[in-house]
Coordinates of C-alpha atoms in Angstrom, one line a residue:
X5 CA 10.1 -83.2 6.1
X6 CA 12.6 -81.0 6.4
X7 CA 16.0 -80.2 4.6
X8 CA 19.3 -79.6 6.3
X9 CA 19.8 -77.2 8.2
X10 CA 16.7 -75.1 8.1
X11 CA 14.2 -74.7 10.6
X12 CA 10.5 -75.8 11.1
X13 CA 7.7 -74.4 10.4
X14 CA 7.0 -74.8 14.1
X15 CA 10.1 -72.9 14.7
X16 CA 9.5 -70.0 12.4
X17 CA 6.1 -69.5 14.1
X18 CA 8.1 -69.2 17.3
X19 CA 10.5 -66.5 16.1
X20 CA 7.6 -64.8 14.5
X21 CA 5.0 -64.9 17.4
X22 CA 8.1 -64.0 20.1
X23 CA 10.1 -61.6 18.0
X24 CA 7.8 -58.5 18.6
X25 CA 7.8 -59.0 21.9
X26 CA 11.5 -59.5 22.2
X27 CA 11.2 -55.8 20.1
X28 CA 8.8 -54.4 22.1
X29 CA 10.4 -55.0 25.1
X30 CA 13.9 -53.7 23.8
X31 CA 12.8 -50.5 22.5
X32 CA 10.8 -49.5 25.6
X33 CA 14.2 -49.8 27.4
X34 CA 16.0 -48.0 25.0
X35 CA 13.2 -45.1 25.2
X36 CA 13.1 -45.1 28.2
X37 CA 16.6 -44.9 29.0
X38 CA 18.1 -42.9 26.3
X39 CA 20.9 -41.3 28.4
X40 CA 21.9 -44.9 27.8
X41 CA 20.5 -46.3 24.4
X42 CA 19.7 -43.8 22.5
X43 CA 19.0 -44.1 18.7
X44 CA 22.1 -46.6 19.0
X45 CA 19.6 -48.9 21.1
X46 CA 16.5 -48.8 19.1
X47 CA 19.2 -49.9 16.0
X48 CA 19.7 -53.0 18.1
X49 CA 16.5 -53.6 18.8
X50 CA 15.6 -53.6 15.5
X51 CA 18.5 -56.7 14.9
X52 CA 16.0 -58.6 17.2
X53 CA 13.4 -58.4 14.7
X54 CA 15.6 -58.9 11.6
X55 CA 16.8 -62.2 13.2
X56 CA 13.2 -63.1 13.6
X57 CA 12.3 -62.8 9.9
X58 CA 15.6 -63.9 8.3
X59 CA 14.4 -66.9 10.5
X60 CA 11.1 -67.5 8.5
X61 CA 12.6 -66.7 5.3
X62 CA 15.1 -69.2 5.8
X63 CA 12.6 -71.7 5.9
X64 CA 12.3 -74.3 3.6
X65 CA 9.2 -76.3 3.7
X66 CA 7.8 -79.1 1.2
X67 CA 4.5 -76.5 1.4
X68 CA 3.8 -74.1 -1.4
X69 CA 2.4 -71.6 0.8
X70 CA 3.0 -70.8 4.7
X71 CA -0.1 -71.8 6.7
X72 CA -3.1 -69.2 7.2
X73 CA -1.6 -69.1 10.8
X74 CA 1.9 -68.3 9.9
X75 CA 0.7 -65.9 7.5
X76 CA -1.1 -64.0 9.6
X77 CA 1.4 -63.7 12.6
X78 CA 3.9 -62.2 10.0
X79 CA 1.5 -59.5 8.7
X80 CA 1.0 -58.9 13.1
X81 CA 4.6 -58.7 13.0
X82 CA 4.9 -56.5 10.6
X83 CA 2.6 -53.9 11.4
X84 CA 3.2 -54.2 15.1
X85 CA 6.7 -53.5 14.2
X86 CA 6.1 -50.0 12.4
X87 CA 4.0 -49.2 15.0
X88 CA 6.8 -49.4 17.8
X89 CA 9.0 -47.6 15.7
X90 CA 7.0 -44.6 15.1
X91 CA 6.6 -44.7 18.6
X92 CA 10.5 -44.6 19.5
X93 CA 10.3 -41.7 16.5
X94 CA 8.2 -39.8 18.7
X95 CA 9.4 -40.5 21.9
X96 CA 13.3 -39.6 20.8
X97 CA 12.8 -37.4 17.6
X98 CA 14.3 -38.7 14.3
X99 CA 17.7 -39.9 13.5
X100 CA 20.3 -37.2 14.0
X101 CA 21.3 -38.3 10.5
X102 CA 18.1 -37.7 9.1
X103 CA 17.6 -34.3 10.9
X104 CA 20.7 -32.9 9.6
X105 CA 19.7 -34.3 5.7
X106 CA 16.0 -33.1 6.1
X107 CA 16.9 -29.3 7.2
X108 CA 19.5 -29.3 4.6
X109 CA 17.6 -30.5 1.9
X110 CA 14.8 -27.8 3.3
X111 CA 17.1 -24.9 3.1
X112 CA 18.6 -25.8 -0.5
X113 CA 14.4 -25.6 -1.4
X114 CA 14.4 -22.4 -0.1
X115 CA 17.5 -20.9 -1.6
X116 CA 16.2 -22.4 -4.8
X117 CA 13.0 -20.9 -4.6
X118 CA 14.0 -17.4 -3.4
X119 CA 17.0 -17.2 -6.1
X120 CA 13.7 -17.7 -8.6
X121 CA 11.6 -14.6 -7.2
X122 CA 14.5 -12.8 -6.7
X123 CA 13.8 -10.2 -9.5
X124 CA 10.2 -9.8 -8.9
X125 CA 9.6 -6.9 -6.4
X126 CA 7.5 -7.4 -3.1
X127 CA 3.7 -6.2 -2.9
X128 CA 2.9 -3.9 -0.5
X129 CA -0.2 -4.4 1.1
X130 CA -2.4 -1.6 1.8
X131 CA -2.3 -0.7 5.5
X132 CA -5.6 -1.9 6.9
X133 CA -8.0 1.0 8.1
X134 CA -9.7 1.1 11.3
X135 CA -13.8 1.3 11.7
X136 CA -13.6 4.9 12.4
X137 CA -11.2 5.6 9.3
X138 CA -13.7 3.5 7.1
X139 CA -16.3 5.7 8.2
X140 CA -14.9 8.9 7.8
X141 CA -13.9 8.0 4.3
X142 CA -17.2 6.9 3.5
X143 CA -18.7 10.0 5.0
X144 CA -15.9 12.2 2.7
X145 CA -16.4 10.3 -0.6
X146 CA -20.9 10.9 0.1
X147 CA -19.2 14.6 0.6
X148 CA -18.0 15.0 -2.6
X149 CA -20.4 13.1 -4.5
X150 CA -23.2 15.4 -3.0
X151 CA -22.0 19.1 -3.1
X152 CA -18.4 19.4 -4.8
X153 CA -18.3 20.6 -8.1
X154 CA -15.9 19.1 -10.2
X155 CA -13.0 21.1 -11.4
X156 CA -13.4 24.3 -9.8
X157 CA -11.9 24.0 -5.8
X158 CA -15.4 25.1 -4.8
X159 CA -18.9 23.4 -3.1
X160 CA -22.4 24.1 -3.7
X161 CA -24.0 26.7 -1.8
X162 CA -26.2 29.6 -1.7
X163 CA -26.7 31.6 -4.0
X164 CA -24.5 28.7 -6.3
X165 CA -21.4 28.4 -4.3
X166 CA -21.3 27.4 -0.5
X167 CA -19.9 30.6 2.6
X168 CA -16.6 30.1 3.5
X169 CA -17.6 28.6 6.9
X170 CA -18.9 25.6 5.3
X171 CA -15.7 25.6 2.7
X172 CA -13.2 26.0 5.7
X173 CA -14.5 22.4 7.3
X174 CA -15.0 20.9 4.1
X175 CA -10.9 21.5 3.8
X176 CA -10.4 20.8 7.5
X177 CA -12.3 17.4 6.6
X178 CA -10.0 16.9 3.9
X179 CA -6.9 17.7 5.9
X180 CA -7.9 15.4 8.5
X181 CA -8.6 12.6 6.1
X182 CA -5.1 13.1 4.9
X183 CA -3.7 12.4 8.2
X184 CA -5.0 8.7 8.1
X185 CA -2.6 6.2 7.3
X186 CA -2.1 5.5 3.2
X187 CA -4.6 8.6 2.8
X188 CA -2.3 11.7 2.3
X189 CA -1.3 10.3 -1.9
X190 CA -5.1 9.4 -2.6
X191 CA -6.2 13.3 -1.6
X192 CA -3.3 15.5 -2.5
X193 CA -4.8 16.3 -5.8
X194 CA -8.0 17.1 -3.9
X195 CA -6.3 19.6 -1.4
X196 CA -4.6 21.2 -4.7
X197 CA -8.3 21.9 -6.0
X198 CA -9.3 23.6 -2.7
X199 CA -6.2 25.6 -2.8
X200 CA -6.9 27.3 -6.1
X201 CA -10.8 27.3 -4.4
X202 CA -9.6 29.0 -1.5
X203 CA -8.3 31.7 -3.1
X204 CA -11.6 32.5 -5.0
X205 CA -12.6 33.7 -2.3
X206 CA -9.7 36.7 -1.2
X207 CA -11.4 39.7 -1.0
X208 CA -9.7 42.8 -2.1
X209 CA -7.4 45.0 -0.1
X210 CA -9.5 48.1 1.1
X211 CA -8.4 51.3 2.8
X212 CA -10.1 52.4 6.0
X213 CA -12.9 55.0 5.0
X214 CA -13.2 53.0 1.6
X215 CA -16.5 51.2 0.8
X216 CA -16.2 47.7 -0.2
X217 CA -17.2 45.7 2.9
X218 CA -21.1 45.1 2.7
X219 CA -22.4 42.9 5.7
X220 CA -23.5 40.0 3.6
X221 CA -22.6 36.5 3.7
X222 CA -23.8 33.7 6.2
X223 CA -26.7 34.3 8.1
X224 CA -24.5 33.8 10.9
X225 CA -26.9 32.7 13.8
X226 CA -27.9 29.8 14.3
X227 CA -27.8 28.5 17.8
X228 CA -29.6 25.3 17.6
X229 CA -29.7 22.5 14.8
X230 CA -32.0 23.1 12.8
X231 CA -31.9 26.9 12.4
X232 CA -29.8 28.5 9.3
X233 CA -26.2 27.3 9.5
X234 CA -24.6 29.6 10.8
X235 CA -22.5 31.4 14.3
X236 CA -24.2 33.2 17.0
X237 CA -23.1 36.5 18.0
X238 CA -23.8 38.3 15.1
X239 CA -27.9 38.6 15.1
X240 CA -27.5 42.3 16.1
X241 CA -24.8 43.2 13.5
X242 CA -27.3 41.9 11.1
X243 CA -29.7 43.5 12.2
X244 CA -27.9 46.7 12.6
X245 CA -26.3 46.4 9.1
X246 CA -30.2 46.9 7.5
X247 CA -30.4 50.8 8.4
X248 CA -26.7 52.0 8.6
X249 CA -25.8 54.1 6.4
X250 CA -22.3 53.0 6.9
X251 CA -22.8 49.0 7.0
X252 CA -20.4 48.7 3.8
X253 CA -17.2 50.2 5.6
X254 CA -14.7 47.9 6.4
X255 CA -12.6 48.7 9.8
X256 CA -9.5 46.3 8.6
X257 CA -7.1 47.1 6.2
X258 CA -5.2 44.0 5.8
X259 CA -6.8 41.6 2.6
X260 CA -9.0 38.6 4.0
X261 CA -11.3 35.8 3.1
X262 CA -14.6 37.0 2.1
X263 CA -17.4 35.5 3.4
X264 CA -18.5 34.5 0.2
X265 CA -16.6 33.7 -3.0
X266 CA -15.2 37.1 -3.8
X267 CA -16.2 39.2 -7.2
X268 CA -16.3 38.9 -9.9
X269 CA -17.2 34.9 -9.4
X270 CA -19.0 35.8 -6.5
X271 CA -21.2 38.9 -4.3
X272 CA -18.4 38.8 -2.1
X273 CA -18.5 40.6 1.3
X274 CA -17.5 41.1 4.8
X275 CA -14.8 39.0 5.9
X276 CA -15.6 37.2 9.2
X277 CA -13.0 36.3 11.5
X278 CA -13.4 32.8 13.1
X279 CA -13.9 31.8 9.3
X280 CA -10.6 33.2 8.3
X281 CA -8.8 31.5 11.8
X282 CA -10.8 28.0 10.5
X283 CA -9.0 28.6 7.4
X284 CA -5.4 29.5 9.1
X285 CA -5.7 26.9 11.4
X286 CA -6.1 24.2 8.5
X287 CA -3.5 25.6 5.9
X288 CA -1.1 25.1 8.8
X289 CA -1.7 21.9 9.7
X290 CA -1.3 21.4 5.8
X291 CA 1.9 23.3 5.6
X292 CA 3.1 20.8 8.9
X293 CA 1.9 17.7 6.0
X294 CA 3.5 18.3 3.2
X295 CA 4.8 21.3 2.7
X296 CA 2.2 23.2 0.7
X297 CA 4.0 26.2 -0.8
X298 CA 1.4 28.6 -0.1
X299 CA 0.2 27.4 3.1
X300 CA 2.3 29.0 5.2
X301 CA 2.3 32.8 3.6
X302 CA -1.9 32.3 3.7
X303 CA -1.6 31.7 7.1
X304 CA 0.4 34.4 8.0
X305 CA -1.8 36.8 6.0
X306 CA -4.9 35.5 8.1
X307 CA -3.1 35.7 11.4
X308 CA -2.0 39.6 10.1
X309 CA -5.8 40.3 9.5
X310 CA -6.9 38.7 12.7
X311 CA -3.9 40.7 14.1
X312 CA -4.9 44.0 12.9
X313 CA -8.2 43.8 14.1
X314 CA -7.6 43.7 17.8
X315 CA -9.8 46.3 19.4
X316 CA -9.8 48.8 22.5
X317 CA -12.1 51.5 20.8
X318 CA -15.5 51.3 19.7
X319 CA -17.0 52.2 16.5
X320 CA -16.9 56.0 17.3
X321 CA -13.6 55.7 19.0
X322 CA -15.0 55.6 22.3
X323 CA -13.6 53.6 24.9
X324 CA -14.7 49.9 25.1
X325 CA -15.7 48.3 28.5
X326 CA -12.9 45.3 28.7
X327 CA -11.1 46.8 26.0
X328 CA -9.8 44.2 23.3
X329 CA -10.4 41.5 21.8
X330 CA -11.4 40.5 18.2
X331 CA -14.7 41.2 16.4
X332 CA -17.0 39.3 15.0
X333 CA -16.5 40.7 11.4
X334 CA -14.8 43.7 9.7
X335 CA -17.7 45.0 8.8
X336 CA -18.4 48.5 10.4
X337 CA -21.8 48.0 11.9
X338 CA -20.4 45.1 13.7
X339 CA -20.6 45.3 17.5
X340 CA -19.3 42.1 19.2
X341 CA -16.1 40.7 20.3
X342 CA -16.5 36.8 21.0
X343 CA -14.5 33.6 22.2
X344 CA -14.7 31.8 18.6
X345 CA -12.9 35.0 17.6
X346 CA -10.4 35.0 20.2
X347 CA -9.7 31.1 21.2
X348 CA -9.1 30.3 18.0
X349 CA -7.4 32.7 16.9
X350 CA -5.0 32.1 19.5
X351 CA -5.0 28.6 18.6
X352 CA -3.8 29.7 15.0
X353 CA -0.7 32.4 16.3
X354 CA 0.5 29.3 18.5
X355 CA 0.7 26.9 15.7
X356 CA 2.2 29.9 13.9
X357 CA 5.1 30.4 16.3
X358 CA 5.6 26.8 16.4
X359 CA 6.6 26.6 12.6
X360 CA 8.2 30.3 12.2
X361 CA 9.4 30.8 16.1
X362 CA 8.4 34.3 15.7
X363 CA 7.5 35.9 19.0
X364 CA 5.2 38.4 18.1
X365 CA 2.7 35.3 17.2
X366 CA 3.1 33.6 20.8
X367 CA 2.5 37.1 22.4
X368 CA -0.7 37.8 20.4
X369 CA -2.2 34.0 21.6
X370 CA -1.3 35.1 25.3
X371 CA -2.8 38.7 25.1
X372 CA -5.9 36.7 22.9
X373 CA -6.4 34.2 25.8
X374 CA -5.7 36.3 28.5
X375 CA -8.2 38.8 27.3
X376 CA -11.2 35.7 27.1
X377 CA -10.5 34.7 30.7
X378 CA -10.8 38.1 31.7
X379 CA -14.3 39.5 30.4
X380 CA -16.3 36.0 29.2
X381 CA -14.9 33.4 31.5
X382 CA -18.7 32.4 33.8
X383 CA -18.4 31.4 37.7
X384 CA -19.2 27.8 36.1
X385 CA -15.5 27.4 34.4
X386 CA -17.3 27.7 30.9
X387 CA -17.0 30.4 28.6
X388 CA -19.9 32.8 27.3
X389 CA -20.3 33.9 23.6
X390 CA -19.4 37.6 23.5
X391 CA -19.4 40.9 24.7
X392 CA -21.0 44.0 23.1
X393 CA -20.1 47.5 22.8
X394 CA -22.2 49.1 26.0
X395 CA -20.7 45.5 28.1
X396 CA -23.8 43.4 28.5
X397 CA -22.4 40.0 28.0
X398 CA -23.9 37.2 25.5
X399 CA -24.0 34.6 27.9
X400 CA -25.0 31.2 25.8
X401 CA -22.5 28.1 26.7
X402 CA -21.8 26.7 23.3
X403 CA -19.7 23.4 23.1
X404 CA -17.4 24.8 20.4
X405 CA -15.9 28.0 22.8
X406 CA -15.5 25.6 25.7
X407 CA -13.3 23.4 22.9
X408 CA -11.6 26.5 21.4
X409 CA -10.6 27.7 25.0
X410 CA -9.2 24.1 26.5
X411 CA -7.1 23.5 22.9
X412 CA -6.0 27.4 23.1
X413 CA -4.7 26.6 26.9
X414 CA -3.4 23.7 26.1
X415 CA -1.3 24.8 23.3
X416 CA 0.3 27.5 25.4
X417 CA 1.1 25.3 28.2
X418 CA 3.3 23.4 25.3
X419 CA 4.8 26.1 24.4
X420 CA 5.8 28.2 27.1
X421 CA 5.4 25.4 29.8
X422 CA 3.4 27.4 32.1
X423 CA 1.7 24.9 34.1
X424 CA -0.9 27.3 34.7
X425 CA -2.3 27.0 31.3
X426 CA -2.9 23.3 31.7
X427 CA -4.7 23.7 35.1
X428 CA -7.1 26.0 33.1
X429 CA -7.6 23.9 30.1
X430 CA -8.6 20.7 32.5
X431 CA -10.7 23.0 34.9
X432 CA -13.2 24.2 31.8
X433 CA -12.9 20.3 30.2
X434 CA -14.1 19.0 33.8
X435 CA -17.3 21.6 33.7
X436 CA -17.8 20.9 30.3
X437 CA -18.2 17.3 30.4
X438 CA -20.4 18.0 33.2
X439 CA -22.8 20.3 30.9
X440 CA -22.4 18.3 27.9
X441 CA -24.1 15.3 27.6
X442 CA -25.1 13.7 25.0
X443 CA -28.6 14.7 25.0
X444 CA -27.3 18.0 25.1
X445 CA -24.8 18.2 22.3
X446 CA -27.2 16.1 19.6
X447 CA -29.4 19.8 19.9
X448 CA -26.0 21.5 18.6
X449 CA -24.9 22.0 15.2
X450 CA -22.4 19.2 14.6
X451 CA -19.7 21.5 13.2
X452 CA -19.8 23.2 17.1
X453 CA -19.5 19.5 18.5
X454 CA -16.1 18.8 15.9
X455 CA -14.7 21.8 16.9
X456 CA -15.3 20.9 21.0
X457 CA -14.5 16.9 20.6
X458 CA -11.1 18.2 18.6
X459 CA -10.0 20.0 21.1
X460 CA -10.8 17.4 24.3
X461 CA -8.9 14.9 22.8
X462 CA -6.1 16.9 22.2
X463 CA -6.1 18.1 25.5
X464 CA -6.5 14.4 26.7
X465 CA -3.6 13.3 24.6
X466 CA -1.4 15.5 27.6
X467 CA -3.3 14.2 30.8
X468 CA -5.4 11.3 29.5
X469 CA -8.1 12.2 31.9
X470 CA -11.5 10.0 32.2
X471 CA -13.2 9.6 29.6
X472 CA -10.8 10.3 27.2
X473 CA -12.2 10.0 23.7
X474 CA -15.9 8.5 24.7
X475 CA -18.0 11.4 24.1
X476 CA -16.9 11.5 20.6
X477 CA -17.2 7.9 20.1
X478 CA -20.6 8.3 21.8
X479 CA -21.7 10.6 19.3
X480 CA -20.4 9.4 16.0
X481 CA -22.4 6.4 17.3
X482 CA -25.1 7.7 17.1
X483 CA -24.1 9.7 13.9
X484 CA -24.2 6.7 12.5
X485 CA -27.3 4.8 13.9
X486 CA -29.5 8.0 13.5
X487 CA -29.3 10.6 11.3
X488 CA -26.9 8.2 8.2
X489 CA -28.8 8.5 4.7
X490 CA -28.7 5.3 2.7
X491 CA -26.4 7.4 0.6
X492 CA -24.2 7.9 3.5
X493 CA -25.3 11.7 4.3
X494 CA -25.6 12.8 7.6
X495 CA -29.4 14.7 8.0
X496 CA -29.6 17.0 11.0
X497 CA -32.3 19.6 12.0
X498 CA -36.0 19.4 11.6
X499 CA -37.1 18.1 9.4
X500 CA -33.4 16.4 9.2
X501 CA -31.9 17.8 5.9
X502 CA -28.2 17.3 4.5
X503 CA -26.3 20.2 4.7
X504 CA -22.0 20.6 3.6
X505 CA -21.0 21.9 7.3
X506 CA -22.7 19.1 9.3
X507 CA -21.4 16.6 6.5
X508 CA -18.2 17.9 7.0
X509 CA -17.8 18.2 10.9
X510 CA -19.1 14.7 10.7
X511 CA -16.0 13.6 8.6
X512 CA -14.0 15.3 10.9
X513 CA -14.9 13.9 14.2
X514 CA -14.4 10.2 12.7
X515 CA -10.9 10.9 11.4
X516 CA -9.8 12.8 13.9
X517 CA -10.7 9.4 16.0
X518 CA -8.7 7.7 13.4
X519 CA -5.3 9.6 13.9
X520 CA -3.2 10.4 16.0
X521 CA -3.9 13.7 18.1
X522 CA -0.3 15.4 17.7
X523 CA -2.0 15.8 13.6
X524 CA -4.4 18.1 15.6
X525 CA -2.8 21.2 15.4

C-alpha cells in the first residue's frame, strides 16, 4: 500500500541502485572536460544524486524499517558517492572558494603565531664544524690538557718550561684554530695568555763585543723523528760552542726572542732565527685577525733582528763564499747560513709589506730569496739545508725548506706580480711531490711536514695543481689511524713518545685543512 503521491519501495531501490551511476558518469565528464564543466559541473552532478535520495526519503511505506536490500544499496550509495568526489577533488583541485578560505585562514595562523614570538629573539645555531675542524680541536684541547700550564702564557718543557720552537707552533696552532669558523671568541683569551708568554721570553738588548749570548737552548738537530726535537744545521755550532772561548758573544744588536724563556724566569740564551721568523710570521697573521695591539710592533722588531743579521763577512770579517744570507743563530761561534733562515724570513717581510706597504720589507724578501736560489738551490729543483763558512754545502732535502721556498715564491709573485716567481714555486712543488711520499715524510718530524703541507696548499690555492691538498689529507690519515693516544696525543719517534712540537704541528695541519688558505699568511 501506498499513500498519495509517494513512490514505491520498488522505485526508491531504482533511484538508489541507478543514481551512482547516473553520478559517476556525470562527473567523469565534467573531469574530464573541465575547460567545459569545471567545478560548476561536478555541482550538477551532485543534483543527480540529491534527486536520488530526496527520492527514498520521500518514501512512505506501511514498513517500519527499509528492507536489508534497500538498506544496503543506500550505504553503497553513500560511500560510492564520497569516493567519486574525492576523486573529482583530486583530479580538479578544491573549490576555488575553499582555496581562497583555506590560505587565508592559513596566513591569519601565521600572523597570529609570529605576532606571539615576536619579542623572543632568534637562536643562533652553532655553525657546524667539519671532520678535519673536529679533529684539530680535539688534537688542541689534548694540547693543553697535557703540557700548558695554567695561568702563566707558557708550556712545559726542559728544564720546566718548553724552547721557543716548540712555543712558536703551539701559538701557530692556536692561531690557526682561530681561523675556523665560530673559533676566533672561544680562543681569544687563550692567545692573550701566549702574548704575555711570548714576551717571557725577550732577551735583553746587548751591544756587539758584550757577553750575554751563550749558545744554549734547543739541541737543534734532529733530522729524523725520533732524535731530540730539534733543526738541523746547527750540529757544528754546537759543537763548536763547547771550546770557544768566545761562544757567549752575540753578533746582533737588535733585542730577540731567546731561545729559552729569558732570565730571570729562565737560563735564557742565544736567540735563533727561524724561531723568531715562526714567531713573526704568526703575530702577523694574528695582527691580520683581530687586531692584536702588539702584534704588529713584535713583528717588526723580529723582522729588524732578522734584518740586521744579514751576512757578507765571516766571523773574522773575512769574506764569505756566496756572501749573505741569514745565520742560523746570533750566537758568535755559529757558522751556517740556511734556507729555514732565509725562506721564511722572506715569507715574514712579505706579509710585513703587505700590512705596512713599506718597501724596504719587500726588498729584503727579494734579496732573501734571491740569495737561496743562488747558493742552495740542487740540480733536482729542491733546496739544500745550508752553507758553511769555508762553502761546503749541507746538502739534506728536508720537506720544511722545500715548503718555506714554494710559499716564499709564491708570496712574491702576489705581490710584485712577477710571473717568474710562480714558475719557481710550482717547479720545486712538482720535484717535491715527486721526493715526498708518504713513506718518506712519516720518517720526518711532523712540525717539518706542517710547515711543507702549509705552504703546498697555499701555493695550490693560486694554480690548483694535482693533487692539491691529498698529501696532507694522506697524512693526517694516518695521524689519526697510527700514532692517536686514547687521550688524543699524537706519539712519534721510537719508542713513539708525545712531544708539544709534534702535538702542535699535528693541530696545525688539520686546521689548516679546515680553513680557508688566504688565513695562511
Amino acid at each position: 500500500m501506498t499513500y498519495p503521491g509517494e513512490i514505491d519501495d520498488r522505485d526508491a531501490r531504482h533511484h538508489i541502485e541507478w543514481g551512482p551511476r547516473m553520478f559517476s558518469s556525470c562527473v567523469t565528464s565534467s573531469v574530464g572536460r573541465p575547460g567545459v564543466f569545471g567545478w560548476r559541473g561536478v555541482r550538477a552532478c551532485a543534483r543527480v544524486r540529491t534527486r536520488a535520495h530526496t527520492a527514498v526519503r520521500s518514501t512512505r511505506t506501511p514498513i517500519a524499517t527499509p528492507t536489508p536490500r534497500a538498506t544496503s544499496a543506500l550505504v553503497t550509495a553513500s560511500v560510492l558517492t564520497t569516493v567519486l568526489v574525492l576523486s573529482a577533488v583530486a583530479l580538479l583541485g578544491p573549490a576555488p572558494g575553499l582555496v581562497a578560505s583555506a590560505s587565508a585562514s592559513a596566513e591569519a595562523a601565521t600572523q597570529r603565531q609570529a605576532s606571539r614570538h615576536a619579542h623572543i629573539p632568534a637562536k643562533k645555531k652553532p655553525p657546524a664544524l667539519n671532520l678535519y675542524a673536529k679533529r684539530a680541536l680535539m688534537a688542541y684541547e689534548a694540547m693543553q690538557q697535557n703540557f700548558y700550564v695554567p695561568g702563566t702564557g707558557l708550556y712545559r718543557g726542559a728544564p720546566e718550561y718548553s724552547y721557543l720552537w716548540p712555543f712558536s707552533q703551539a701559538l701557530a696552532a692556536t692561531v690557526s684554530l682561530s681561523h675556523v669558523t665560530g673559533e676566533q671568541p672561544k680562543l681569544a683569551g687563550g692567545l692573550h695568555e701566549l702574548m704575555t708568554g711570548l714576551g717571557l721570553y725577550l732577551g735583553p738588548a746587548p751591544s756587539p763585543g758584550e757577553a750575554g749570548s751563550p749558545a744554549t737552548g734547543p739541541a737543534h738537530s734532529g733530522e729524523a723523528v725520533g732524535e731530540s726535537s730539534s733543526e738541523p744545521g746547527a750540529a757544528a755550532e754546537t759543537s763548536a760552542s763547547a771550546g770557544s772561548g768566545d761562544a757567549s758573544v752575540a753578533t746582533n744588536d737588535v733585542r730577540s726572542y731567546n731561545g729559552n724563556v729569558a732570565p730571570p724566569v729562565g737560563p735564557g740564551g742565544a736567540s735563533y732565527y727561524d724561531d723568531n721568523e715562526w714567531v713573526g710570521i704568526e703575530l702577523a697573521r694574528l695582527y691580520q685577525l683581530d687586531h692584536e695591539a702588539l702584534a704588529l710592533p713584535q713583528a717588526e722588531q723580529i723582522m729588524q733582528f732578522v734584518m740586521a743579521g744579514w751576512q757578507t763577512t765571516g766571523r773574522k770579517e773575512q769574506p764569505l763564499p756566496c756572501p749573505g744570507g741569514v745565520p742560523f743563530s746570533d750566537a758568535a761561534n755559529n757558522s751556517s747560513r740556511n734556507t729555514v733562515t732565509d725562506g721564511p724570513g722572506a715569507e715574514l717581510a712579505v706579509e710585513l709589506y703587505k700590512i705596512t706597504h713599506e718597501a724596504r720589507y719587500l726588498q729584503f724578501a727579494e734579496m732573501a730569496y734571491t740569495w737561496v736560489r743562488q747558493c742552495l738551490l740542487e740540480p733536482n729543483d729542491l733546496y739544500a739545508d745550508h752553507i758553511n763558512e769555508n762553502g761546503t754545502v749541507q746538502r739534506t732535502l728536508w720537506s720544511y725548506n722545500q715548503g718555506s721556498m714554494i710559499g716564499a715564491g709564491v708570496l712574491l709573485y702576489q705581490a710584485t706580480g712577477e710571473g717568474s716567481y710562480l714558475y719557481e714555486a710550482r717547479q720545486t712543488a712538482k720535484a717535491a711531490l715527486a721526493y715526498y711520499p708518504y713513506t718518506r715524510l712519516s720518517n720526518e718530524n711532523p712540525f717539518f711536514v706542517a710547515v711543507y703541507f702549509r705552504n703546498l696548499m697555499y701555493l695550490d690555492s693560486i694554480t690548483h695543481d694535482p693533487p692539491g691538498n691529498l698529501p696532507a689529507r694522506e697524512f693526517v690519515y694516518y695521524a689519526w689511524q697510527r700514532h692517536r693516544l686514547g687521550d688524543n696525543l699524537f706519539a712519534y719517534g721510537n719508542p713513539p713518545t708525545a712531544e708539544l712540537l709534534w702535538q702542535a704541528a699535528v693541530v696545525q695541519i688539520y686546521a689548516l685543512l679546515a680553513t680557508p688558505p688566504s688565513t695562511y699568511f
